[in-house]
Amino acid sequence: MTDDRFLYDPDTAVDPLGDAEATRAAGRSSKHNYAKVGSGRPSSLLYNYGPGAIMDLPHFTVMSTGLDDWERMWRKRVDSPPEIHAPRLREVVAKLLRSRNVRLRPHPNQPRKTGLSREGNDLGVPARVFPQWMRCTGCDLLAPLSHFGYTNTHPYRPDQARFEHERCPGRSGSRSGKNASRAAVPARYLLACVDGHLDEFPYDQWVHHWSPCPKVEFPVLRMVDRTAGKGASAVIHCATCGARRPMNEAQGDAGRSKLPRCRGRHPHLDAFELNGCGDATRLMLVGASNLWFPMTQSIIVMPRSANEETSDLAARIRVAFASKPHRLEKYEATGDLEGLRDALDGKLDGPVDEEAIPDDQLAKALGEALTSGESDEDLAKWRADWDPVDLLVPEWNYLLTDPLGLGHEDEASGLTLSHRDRAPGLRKEIVRVLAVERLRKVNALVGFTRIDDVDRVADLSQRMVPLARAARPAWTVATEDRGEGIFLQLDEPAVAAWEAQVEQDQLWLAHRAAHRRNFESRTSDTAGPVDAEDRLRPPRYWLVHTLAHVLIREMALECGYSAASLSERLYAWPGSDGRPPAAGLLICTTAPDSDGTLGGLVQLSEPERLHRVVSSALYRAGRCSSDPVCGMRTPQDTEDFLHGAACHCCAMASETSCERANRFLDRRFLIDLPGSGIGFFGLPG
């Protein structure tokens, strides 16, 4: 069901293969009609170039469309697109999207057997050219896409696809290249608002100061730009009436007053907000880093309890009968479980054997599938109170349980664990070690924001831009990674005692004050009432986080993977109602292919090797090439940085490794540095 908030014309739907199919249906060759214009890894299409984001190709830019168009691509090939099975993640995503029947699906894709094979050409992420105002590199003509020709004639070189200004006259005064074809590039200015809308810049209205051209209805425009890369340096020139206006007038706070109000456009959905928007707009560049912030959730798939199994089965039954819920009511009224089994045969997503489901579990799942679910008010309250840490709690609880033996594997989740003995010399504060020989990590995209990341606001549901036009989407895109890792658990009584001491220390009080200043100075204009203390991580988080970073640096020297390939998963929170305290970490590496990784990381969990890695990591943490400046860095009044004794020389990691963008780090919480004696591990070495 399409959301009634949107104005949408189905006749303008993006269909990259439509022209080729029409040509073949007419009996003509489609030899020179190649829809593919680029490629990307699943992780990049989730975290950098998802629906609504702009991807920079060699000769132009495209925007991934909404999931409605992705569905059309899947349906060209299969009636039942593949699904990724991650029940705990699916449950959270369903609540965030207000859609009980939501499913997790991969990107439309089919791997090629060889570099020159053609299978999978009819699968891919649909995208539209955006922005659609282009500038000729030969004569500076500024015009919509329809004024330029398109070439894409090589089946194995999508990077050669480009738009051209045919018979370009060249610039005035130049005698070379007359009437030649010149490449056209995107005009790089856009309009965006804080509610996630994005629109083309109205160049024709801008140059004429929001009045029509006095000479013609459709004037000839040119964009004169000789200093690319220096902000809004271009000048828009109307070749018909001679009007000129520089783009730098639209920059800054003063420039915003000269821009039009937002029209409420969502180009990835090819739709407008029904009632418009009316927010103030601001000038954006095509490559701006704040143009698209993904909102994702991820889990490491763990074995589930009996109640979780039943709830998951109920969700899958509900999805299987989404179009015919009355049949479920019939099965419940008659108690016909065998008829239900027959009807479910082959229709349940994920690994399940319908015949092996016990009758009592099937009956309970059937009853749960027929419940009305939570109301919109309950879901709104849940989203307001929900903490992403809730996704980590089941992982922590399971990792506290010793595996049954070496290489113990759970078939449903794919998780394989082995207990490791502690080396005699291993720091006593590390009480438990697990080798995670195989793991499966699932990441799902639930929406995105523009201008401000969700980390800066308290209005998640209000500012989240939908990925599809449907009010309750049937699915969302997800990726599945496989890999390995090492789990370390710290001594909880020691951590609790240390944390109580640190909370009274002047260093922690300085970090708390700096965090409040940072929160107040960086909070978005659209933020709701949020206490800065709710966003501050506790001291144990700083400890575990810093330990994870120094271990990543040391492990990268030993395991064969680069530091950027290793990532952290932190379990660090004090106890509360329904949530046991946690102090531990998982260092892992994952890959999006079916084979996972090579085992070099998990080998470091062997007792003597881990002892060497931990000792060396703590020893190196005691020295930084930026000391004493780094080792004594403490935020003072007016300073609002969110780290202490940590820099890129000693403790900071790449953005692919860190879940907090190198915030909440301080080596003084980890070890004793000169002038500080609150390190959890005491002296380094």
XYZ file of C-alpha atoms in Angstrom:
685
model
C 0.000 0.000 0.000
C 1.442 3.344 -1.059
C 1.725 5.918 1.684
C -0.984 8.551 1.153
C 1.536 11.241 2.134
C 3.117 11.053 -1.326
C 2.225 12.366 -4.752
C 3.487 9.769 -7.215
C 2.989 9.042 -10.912
C 3.400 5.285 -11.591
C 3.964 6.003 -15.278
C 7.357 7.494 -14.423
C 8.653 4.396 -12.622
C 12.357 3.682 -13.055
C 12.855 0.596 -15.235
C 16.459 0.313 -16.470
C 15.635 -2.707 -18.650
C 12.384 -1.365 -20.073
C 13.871 0.025 -23.290
C 15.783 -3.179 -24.022
C 12.694 -5.318 -23.392
C 10.562 -3.127 -25.643
C 13.199 -3.319 -28.374
C 13.366 -7.105 -28.178
C 9.567 -7.362 -28.135
C 9.515 -5.377 -31.396
C 11.929 -7.864 -32.952
C 14.859 -5.448 -33.094
C 18.359 -5.931 -31.718
C 19.241 -4.265 -28.419
C 22.967 -4.651 -28.964
C 23.832 -1.116 -27.922
C 21.420 -0.786 -25.007
C 23.329 -1.647 -21.854
C 21.699 -0.613 -18.608
C 24.629 -1.327 -16.317
C 26.609 1.804 -15.469
C 28.664 0.737 -12.446
C 29.056 -1.686 -9.585
C 29.609 -1.697 -5.833
C 30.188 -4.056 -2.947
C 27.155 -4.946 -0.792
C 28.656 -3.112 2.177
C 29.166 0.094 0.171
C 25.616 -0.128 -1.199
C 24.369 -0.340 2.386
C 26.530 2.207 4.199
C 27.445 4.686 1.438
C 25.185 4.370 -1.604
C 21.821 3.075 -0.461
C 18.421 4.356 -1.663
C 18.490 8.142 -1.765
C 22.297 8.421 -1.855
C 24.258 9.773 -4.808
C 26.974 7.602 -6.331
C 29.707 9.302 -8.312
C 30.439 7.344 -11.506
C 33.322 8.159 -13.877
C 31.235 10.479 -16.089
C 28.014 11.267 -14.217
C 26.207 10.642 -10.934
C 23.247 8.387 -10.140
C 20.895 7.953 -7.209
C 19.717 4.533 -6.047
C 15.928 4.445 -6.200
C 13.488 3.286 -3.546
C 12.780 -0.343 -2.745
C 9.573 -0.288 -4.812
C 11.733 -0.231 -7.935
C 14.070 -2.868 -6.506
C 11.045 -5.131 -6.109
C 10.334 -4.752 -9.807
C 13.876 -5.874 -10.629
C 13.521 -8.971 -8.448
C 10.172 -9.900 -9.994
C 11.732 -10.006 -13.460
C 13.588 -13.110 -12.337
C 11.836 -14.838 -9.451
C 8.452 -14.877 -7.751
C 10.012 -15.342 -4.301
C 13.216 -13.291 -3.920
C 15.821 -14.731 -1.522
C 15.693 -13.708 2.107
C 18.239 -13.337 4.890
C 17.277 -15.134 8.076
C 17.978 -13.114 11.230
C 14.878 -13.247 13.479
C 16.056 -10.934 16.262
C 17.094 -8.273 13.775
C 13.912 -8.714 11.746
C 11.826 -8.145 14.884
C 13.566 -4.854 15.685
C 13.407 -3.681 12.060
C 9.692 -4.518 11.954
C 9.063 -2.242 14.929
C 11.203 0.572 13.570
C 9.369 0.417 10.219
C 5.925 -0.240 11.780
C 5.532 -3.293 9.549
C 4.956 -6.662 11.243
C 5.556 -8.624 8.042
C 8.791 -6.974 6.989
C 11.499 -9.259 5.574
C 15.220 -8.902 5.011
C 16.489 -9.319 1.462
C 19.878 -8.964 -0.238
C 20.629 -6.586 -3.093
C 19.378 -7.748 -6.510
C 22.439 -9.485 -7.872
C 23.717 -12.646 -9.526
C 27.468 -13.318 -9.526
C 29.119 -13.887 -12.884
C 30.867 -17.185 -13.566
C 33.542 -15.405 -15.613
C 34.483 -11.817 -16.315
C 32.958 -11.962 -19.803
C 29.785 -13.902 -19.016
C 26.387 -12.242 -19.282
C 24.334 -13.938 -16.542
C 22.925 -11.513 -14.029
C 22.678 -8.628 -16.505
C 18.978 -8.362 -15.706
C 19.618 -8.051 -11.978
C 20.997 -5.012 -10.213
C 20.171 -1.975 -8.126
C 17.980 0.384 -10.178
C 19.128 4.002 -10.207
C 18.216 7.256 -11.935
C 20.578 9.940 -13.155
C 20.661 12.640 -10.504
C 21.060 15.563 -10.598
C 19.545 15.901 -14.053
C 20.934 19.345 -14.800
C 24.154 18.901 -16.776
C 26.944 21.215 -17.860
C 28.805 20.809 -21.145
C 32.563 20.794 -20.639
C 33.064 22.298 -24.086
C 30.751 25.318 -24.143
C 29.463 25.568 -20.525
C 25.876 24.958 -21.631
C 23.678 24.367 -18.562
C 20.560 22.384 -19.406
C 18.372 19.460 -18.340
C 19.313 15.905 -19.244
C 17.092 15.823 -22.337
C 19.426 18.257 -24.130
C 22.274 15.746 -24.157
C 22.879 12.436 -25.871
C 23.737 9.198 -24.059
C 26.265 6.566 -25.099
C 26.773 3.162 -23.494
C 27.854 0.728 -26.187
C 30.413 -1.593 -24.604
C 28.885 -4.560 -22.708
C 31.946 -5.063 -20.495
C 32.919 -1.422 -19.917
C 30.079 0.278 -18.023
C 32.597 2.912 -16.924
C 32.539 4.288 -20.481
C 28.865 5.251 -20.291
C 28.468 9.020 -20.498
C 26.332 11.932 -21.644
C 27.536 14.119 -24.500
C 26.693 17.488 -25.982
C 26.521 16.615 -29.661
C 27.831 19.220 -32.113
C 29.106 21.415 -29.309
C 29.996 24.893 -30.677
C 32.794 25.379 -28.146
C 33.477 28.468 -26.111
C 33.464 31.926 -27.640
C 36.816 32.797 -29.184
C 37.987 29.187 -29.433
C 38.561 27.758 -32.905
C 39.274 24.173 -31.872
C 36.706 21.428 -31.550
C 33.831 23.128 -33.346
C 30.745 20.890 -33.743
C 32.456 18.032 -31.886
C 30.842 15.906 -29.180
C 31.846 17.054 -25.713
C 31.248 15.297 -22.394
C 28.528 16.656 -20.120
C 28.998 16.513 -16.348
C 26.489 16.978 -13.531
C 25.803 20.501 -12.336
C 26.867 20.040 -8.761
C 24.415 22.182 -6.762
C 21.340 20.875 -4.924
C 18.785 22.008 -2.351
C 18.146 20.005 0.832
C 16.170 20.416 4.036
C 16.479 18.925 7.528
C 13.500 16.612 6.934
C 15.437 14.705 4.291
C 14.031 16.222 1.105
C 16.346 16.840 -1.834
C 15.754 18.818 -5.000
C 17.457 20.149 -8.101
C 18.735 23.690 -7.877
C 16.420 26.035 -9.889
C 19.144 27.666 -11.990
C 16.758 29.386 -14.440
C 14.828 31.049 -11.634
C 17.972 31.853 -9.646
C 19.721 33.789 -12.398
C 16.571 35.846 -13.070
C 15.927 36.524 -9.359
C 12.781 34.356 -9.305
C 11.228 36.075 -12.298
C 10.859 34.656 -15.833
C 13.364 35.582 -18.504
C 12.152 38.817 -20.151
C 12.871 37.532 -23.681
C 11.897 33.857 -23.974
C 10.156 31.157 -21.969
C 13.088 28.717 -22.095
C 16.344 30.702 -22.060
C 19.807 29.346 -22.835
C 21.840 29.095 -19.635
C 25.557 28.664 -19.091
C 27.513 27.779 -15.971
C 30.908 29.463 -15.966
C 33.143 27.678 -13.495
C 36.913 27.982 -13.755
C 37.789 27.210 -10.106
C 36.248 23.802 -9.487
C 36.564 22.468 -5.956
C 36.426 25.863 -4.217
C 32.844 25.916 -2.965
C 30.040 27.691 -4.810
C 32.383 29.476 -7.204
C 30.332 29.132 -10.403
C 28.472 31.950 -12.098
C 25.145 31.304 -13.830
C 24.772 33.276 -17.065
C 21.651 33.633 -19.180
C 22.887 33.811 -22.781
C 19.459 34.984 -23.924
C 18.991 38.113 -21.827
C 22.501 38.594 -20.424
C 21.576 38.171 -16.731
C 24.336 36.875 -14.443
C 24.333 35.713 -10.836
C 27.078 33.967 -8.827
C 26.288 30.846 -6.839
C 28.186 32.066 -3.791
C 25.217 34.337 -3.025
C 23.401 31.160 -1.903
C 26.072 30.170 0.618
C 25.985 30.618 4.380
C 23.274 31.930 6.653
C 22.795 35.051 4.550
C 22.369 32.966 1.412
C 19.634 30.790 2.884
C 17.256 33.733 2.966
C 17.601 33.961 -0.832
C 16.676 30.328 -1.453
C 13.141 28.987 -2.039
C 11.236 26.958 0.525
C 11.356 23.178 0.289
C 8.903 21.487 -2.097
C 9.016 18.162 -0.225
C 10.671 16.141 -2.974
C 12.030 12.610 -2.507
C 13.854 11.877 -5.775
C 14.635 8.272 -4.814
C 10.874 7.645 -4.517
C 10.050 9.830 -7.530
C 7.480 11.461 -5.243
C 6.575 14.644 -3.397
C 5.061 15.053 0.055
C 1.318 15.436 -0.424
C 1.090 18.547 1.740
C 4.494 19.898 0.745
C 7.177 20.757 3.249
C 7.849 24.481 3.520
C 11.072 24.121 5.511
C 14.007 26.382 4.803
C 16.441 24.902 2.284
C 20.197 25.083 2.133
C 22.685 24.806 -0.680
C 24.394 21.422 -0.963
C 27.078 20.014 -3.237
C 26.655 16.670 -4.957
C 29.615 15.162 -3.117
C 28.829 16.618 0.315
C 29.488 14.206 3.173
C 26.267 15.220 4.978
C 24.008 14.492 2.023
C 23.136 10.963 3.213
C 23.452 9.335 6.638
C 22.342 5.678 6.750
C 20.333 4.362 9.670
C 21.321 0.729 10.119
C 20.975 -2.019 12.673
C 23.140 -5.123 12.900
C 23.430 -8.302 14.925
C 25.650 -11.326 15.204
C 23.247 -14.211 14.749
C 23.074 -16.304 17.916
C 21.128 -19.450 18.877
C 17.625 -18.656 20.122
C 15.525 -19.743 23.078
C 12.315 -21.779 22.694
C 10.142 -18.638 23.028
C 12.226 -16.836 20.421
C 11.886 -19.838 18.112
C 8.101 -19.739 18.471
C 7.907 -15.983 17.884
C 10.094 -16.339 14.812
C 7.898 -19.146 13.470
C 4.804 -16.998 14.060
C 6.362 -14.135 12.092
C 7.183 -16.427 9.186
C 3.681 -17.920 9.185
C 2.227 -14.411 9.146
C 4.413 -13.486 6.153
C 3.480 -16.667 4.287
C -0.243 -15.847 4.665
C 0.027 -12.058 4.399
C -2.367 -11.978 1.429
C -4.794 -14.593 2.869
C -4.978 -14.127 6.664
C -8.499 -15.606 6.733
C -7.023 -19.036 6.013
C -5.066 -18.869 9.262
C -8.271 -18.152 11.150
C -9.784 -21.270 9.571
C -6.845 -23.459 10.620
C -7.055 -22.185 14.190
C -10.820 -22.614 14.401
C -10.677 -26.213 13.154
C -7.380 -27.137 14.797
C -6.198 -28.492 11.446
C -2.439 -28.448 12.045
C -1.743 -30.994 9.312
C -3.531 -28.821 6.796
C -1.448 -25.883 7.980
C 1.746 -27.914 7.517
C 0.744 -28.781 3.968
C -0.102 -25.163 3.208
C 3.262 -23.996 4.592
C 5.261 -26.493 2.558
C 8.033 -24.484 0.846
C 6.564 -21.121 1.841
C 8.479 -20.418 5.048
C 11.538 -18.281 4.551
C 14.741 -19.373 6.250
C 15.948 -22.842 7.223
C 12.948 -24.781 8.547
C 11.457 -28.246 8.150
C 7.683 -27.957 8.440
C 7.266 -31.642 9.286
C 9.738 -31.425 12.187
C 7.850 -28.657 14.021
C 6.165 -30.071 17.172
C 2.384 -29.734 17.275
C 2.383 -27.657 20.452
C 4.910 -25.197 19.032
C 3.007 -24.935 15.733
C -0.289 -24.331 17.547
C 1.280 -21.672 19.773
C 2.918 -19.975 16.763
C -0.417 -20.020 14.892
C -2.137 -18.263 17.772
C 0.649 -15.689 18.004
C 0.503 -15.071 14.249
C -3.177 -14.172 14.538
C -2.682 -11.577 17.278
C -3.251 -7.983 16.265
C 0.194 -6.906 17.421
C 1.203 -3.682 19.078
C -0.716 -0.496 18.402
C 0.848 2.520 16.723
C 0.916 4.250 20.114
C 2.774 1.322 21.680
C 5.258 1.261 18.810
C 5.839 5.004 19.110
C 6.583 4.601 22.815
C 8.859 1.627 22.108
C 10.856 3.625 19.540
C 11.179 6.537 21.954
C 12.492 4.300 24.738
C 14.432 1.797 22.670
C 18.177 1.525 23.191
C 20.316 -0.180 20.497
C 22.154 -1.898 23.357
C 19.098 -4.188 23.567
C 20.347 -5.917 20.423
C 23.636 -6.721 22.154
C 22.178 -8.226 25.337
C 21.219 -11.639 23.839
C 24.667 -11.871 22.268
C 26.341 -11.176 25.599
C 24.129 -13.654 27.446
C 24.938 -16.428 25.001
C 28.667 -15.712 24.986
C 28.674 -16.092 28.783
C 27.789 -19.769 28.296
C 30.700 -22.118 27.724
C 30.446 -24.115 24.479
C 29.895 -27.863 24.781
C 33.304 -28.620 23.300
C 35.924 -27.523 20.827
C 34.421 -26.256 17.613
C 30.843 -26.431 18.911
C 28.573 -25.324 16.045
C 24.964 -24.229 16.100
C 23.531 -25.244 12.738
C 20.728 -22.682 12.647
C 22.900 -19.630 13.316
C 26.224 -20.892 11.959
C 27.987 -19.763 15.149
C 30.993 -21.926 16.041
C 32.695 -21.416 19.410
C 35.612 -22.948 21.253
C 36.684 -22.306 24.829
C 40.320 -21.256 25.227
C 42.408 -21.777 28.340
C 44.070 -18.755 29.857
C 47.840 -18.589 29.591
C 49.475 -18.422 33.069
C 50.848 -14.959 32.365
C 47.662 -13.457 30.876
C 46.418 -10.421 32.776
C 44.183 -11.586 35.624
C 41.590 -8.950 34.694
C 40.786 -10.982 31.550
C 38.838 -13.915 32.983
C 37.525 -15.678 29.894
C 38.500 -16.205 26.270
C 36.432 -17.700 23.423
C 37.556 -18.463 19.904
C 34.708 -17.502 17.579
C 35.688 -19.732 14.697
C 32.661 -18.890 12.575
C 30.069 -16.160 12.891
C 27.376 -14.607 10.754
C 26.686 -10.889 10.962
C 23.562 -9.393 9.402
C 23.157 -5.668 8.756
C 19.875 -4.038 7.767
C 19.069 -0.560 6.437
C 15.922 1.019 7.913
C 16.144 4.566 6.532
C 18.386 7.602 6.286
C 18.653 11.274 7.152
C 20.176 14.293 5.465
C 22.193 17.246 6.794
C 22.341 15.861 10.367
C 23.200 12.333 11.413
C 20.742 10.645 13.781
C 23.461 10.600 16.416
C 22.871 14.330 16.845
C 19.109 14.311 17.229
C 16.402 12.810 19.376
C 13.698 12.566 16.729
C 14.553 9.290 15.009
C 11.076 8.468 13.730
C 10.260 12.009 12.636
C 13.321 12.679 10.492
C 13.937 9.208 9.100
C 13.383 9.235 5.336
C 11.516 6.116 4.165
C 13.117 3.706 1.710
C 9.851 2.902 -0.059
C 6.549 4.569 -0.847
C 4.586 1.912 1.058
C 3.329 2.990 4.467
C 4.274 -0.439 5.835
C 7.056 -1.820 3.635
C 7.142 -5.556 2.976
C 10.929 -5.769 3.095
C 14.163 -3.880 3.486
C 17.649 -4.453 2.191
C 20.219 -6.291 4.286
C 23.688 -7.764 3.912
C 25.094 -10.969 5.341
C 28.754 -11.235 6.335
C 30.648 -14.264 7.570
C 33.840 -14.261 9.533
C 35.706 -15.070 12.721
C 36.742 -13.393 15.936
C 38.030 -13.461 19.497
C 35.864 -12.774 22.546
C 37.364 -11.475 25.797
C 35.462 -11.107 29.061
C 36.723 -8.830 31.823
C 36.327 -9.494 35.530
C 32.988 -7.853 36.427
C 33.676 -7.252 40.166
C 37.011 -5.651 39.291
C 35.384 -3.492 36.599
C 32.576 -2.389 38.943
C 35.030 -1.419 41.691
C 37.244 0.417 39.224
C 34.249 2.231 37.707
C 33.075 3.445 41.117
C 36.535 4.905 41.723
C 36.794 6.558 38.304
C 33.390 8.257 38.574
C 34.810 10.400 41.405
C 38.043 11.240 39.573
C 38.672 14.729 38.167
C 39.505 13.238 34.745
C 36.055 11.678 34.434
C 34.383 14.879 35.616
C 36.295 16.768 32.901
C 35.100 14.277 30.271
C 31.508 14.612 31.467
C 31.669 18.403 31.218
C 33.240 18.211 27.750
C 30.518 15.815 26.597
C 27.806 18.191 27.748
C 29.455 21.085 25.897
C 29.778 18.911 22.806
C 26.146 17.849 23.006
C 24.863 21.385 23.407
C 27.005 22.775 20.585
C 26.301 19.985 18.090
C 22.657 19.177 18.757
C 20.563 19.522 15.628
C 17.969 22.270 15.305
C 15.351 19.549 15.024
C 16.343 17.707 18.207
C 13.876 17.011 20.954
C 14.472 17.343 24.705
C 17.296 14.941 25.524
C 19.569 14.890 28.543
C 23.234 14.880 27.551
C 23.927 12.285 30.268
C 21.783 9.789 28.357
C 24.244 9.950 25.449
C 27.420 9.692 27.529
C 28.933 6.223 27.667
C 29.901 5.010 31.186
C 33.564 4.674 32.250
C 33.585 0.932 31.568
C 32.728 1.678 27.952
C 35.761 3.959 27.661
C 37.865 1.165 29.155
C 36.591 -1.606 26.884
C 36.643 0.684 23.854
C 40.259 1.726 24.375
C 41.283 -1.896 24.986
C 39.604 -2.940 21.740
C 41.492 -0.296 19.776
C 44.943 -1.172 21.093
C 44.216 -4.867 20.485
C 43.115 -4.184 16.915
C 46.401 -2.399 16.268
C 48.423 -5.252 17.726
C 46.407 -8.055 16.147
C 46.793 -6.492 12.719
C 50.545 -7.041 13.043
C 50.062 -10.739 13.817
C 47.004 -12.123 12.026
C 47.537 -11.143 8.391
C 44.531 -8.828 8.144
C 44.877 -5.080 7.938
C 43.694 -2.995 10.882
C 40.887 -1.598 8.713
C 39.598 -5.170 8.192
C 39.171 -5.758 11.917
C 36.179 -4.350 13.760
C 34.973 -4.152 17.339
C 31.751 -5.181 19.017
C 31.597 -3.805 22.533
C 29.603 -5.164 25.449
C 29.948 -2.541 28.167
C 27.059 -1.381 30.285
C 26.252 -1.361 34.019
C 23.502 -3.595 35.344
C 19.873 -2.457 35.257
C 16.397 -3.955 35.353
C 16.350 -6.885 32.962
C 19.886 -6.259 31.775
C 22.882 -7.875 33.499
C 26.117 -5.871 33.642
C 28.570 -6.464 30.813
C 32.268 -5.855 30.324
C 33.734 -7.568 27.301
C 34.553 -7.232 23.643
C 34.602 -9.126 20.390
C 37.274 -8.375 17.808
C 36.150 -9.821 14.482
C 36.684 -9.686 10.770
C 33.955 -10.454 8.249
C 33.556 -10.737 4.504
C 30.361 -10.648 2.405
C 31.040 -13.905 0.549
C 29.857 -17.373 1.500
C 33.298 -18.655 2.497
C 33.959 -16.051 5.157
C 37.553 -15.490 6.235
C 40.757 -17.511 6.451
C 41.255 -18.140 10.165
C 44.257 -15.928 10.787
C 42.512 -13.924 13.491
C 41.043 -16.801 15.476
C 44.477 -18.409 15.734
C 45.515 -15.529 17.981
C 43.133 -16.876 20.641
C 45.595 -19.684 21.427
C 46.813 -19.117 25.012
C 50.438 -18.195 24.468
C 49.790 -16.122 21.351
C 46.993 -14.177 23.034
C 49.209 -13.570 26.070
C 51.855 -12.112 23.780
C 49.344 -9.948 21.895
C 47.734 -8.519 25.044
C 51.056 -7.824 26.746
C 52.474 -6.131 23.676
C 49.298 -4.084 23.121
C 49.305 -2.744 26.689
C 53.032 -2.042 26.514
C 52.633 -0.056 23.283
C 49.664 1.817 24.776
C 51.999 3.247 27.391
C 53.949 5.147 24.751
C 52.830 7.522 22.028
C 54.976 9.529 19.650
C 52.811 12.525 20.567
C 53.510 12.230 24.301
C 53.510 14.126 26.588
C 50.875 16.177 24.733
C 48.703 13.131 24.013
C 49.173 11.458 27.401
C 48.118 14.568 29.309
C 45.273 15.719 27.051
C 42.283 16.644 29.209
C 39.386 18.789 27.962
C 39.252 22.167 29.660
C 36.456 24.706 29.749
C 35.142 25.598 26.233
C 36.799 22.456 24.764
C 34.370 19.752 23.683
C 36.417 16.879 22.218
C 35.251 13.403 23.247
C 38.576 11.690 23.831
C 41.476 12.102 26.197
C 44.880 10.456 25.943
C 44.240 9.016 22.483
C 45.307 10.031 19.003
C 45.967 8.477 15.613
C 49.489 7.611 16.708
C 48.428 5.389 19.610
C 44.769 4.425 19.987
C 42.500 5.701 17.232
C 41.335 3.354 14.483
C 39.895 3.596 10.989
C 36.199 4.337 10.601
C 35.571 0.768 9.398
C 36.843 -0.572 12.727
C 35.311 1.784 15.291
C 31.630 1.845 16.192
C 31.886 5.286 17.819
C 33.919 7.314 15.328
C 36.955 7.394 17.677
C 35.018 8.953 20.518
C 35.135 7.816 24.166
C 38.812 6.808 24.176
C 41.434 7.459 26.849
C 44.562 5.394 27.531
C 44.563 6.595 31.149
C 41.489 4.465 31.822
C 43.338 1.461 30.432
C 46.810 1.793 32.019
C 48.670 4.116 34.365
C 50.325 6.963 32.477
C 52.649 9.577 34.042
C 50.544 11.819 36.258
C 47.598 9.409 36.313
C 47.061 6.286 38.408
C 43.515 5.145 37.543
C 44.368 2.620 34.816
C 42.348 -0.596 35.081
C 45.376 -2.732 34.156
C 47.816 -0.695 36.228
C 51.288 -0.214 34.795
C 51.775 -1.181 31.111
C 53.853 -4.172 30.120
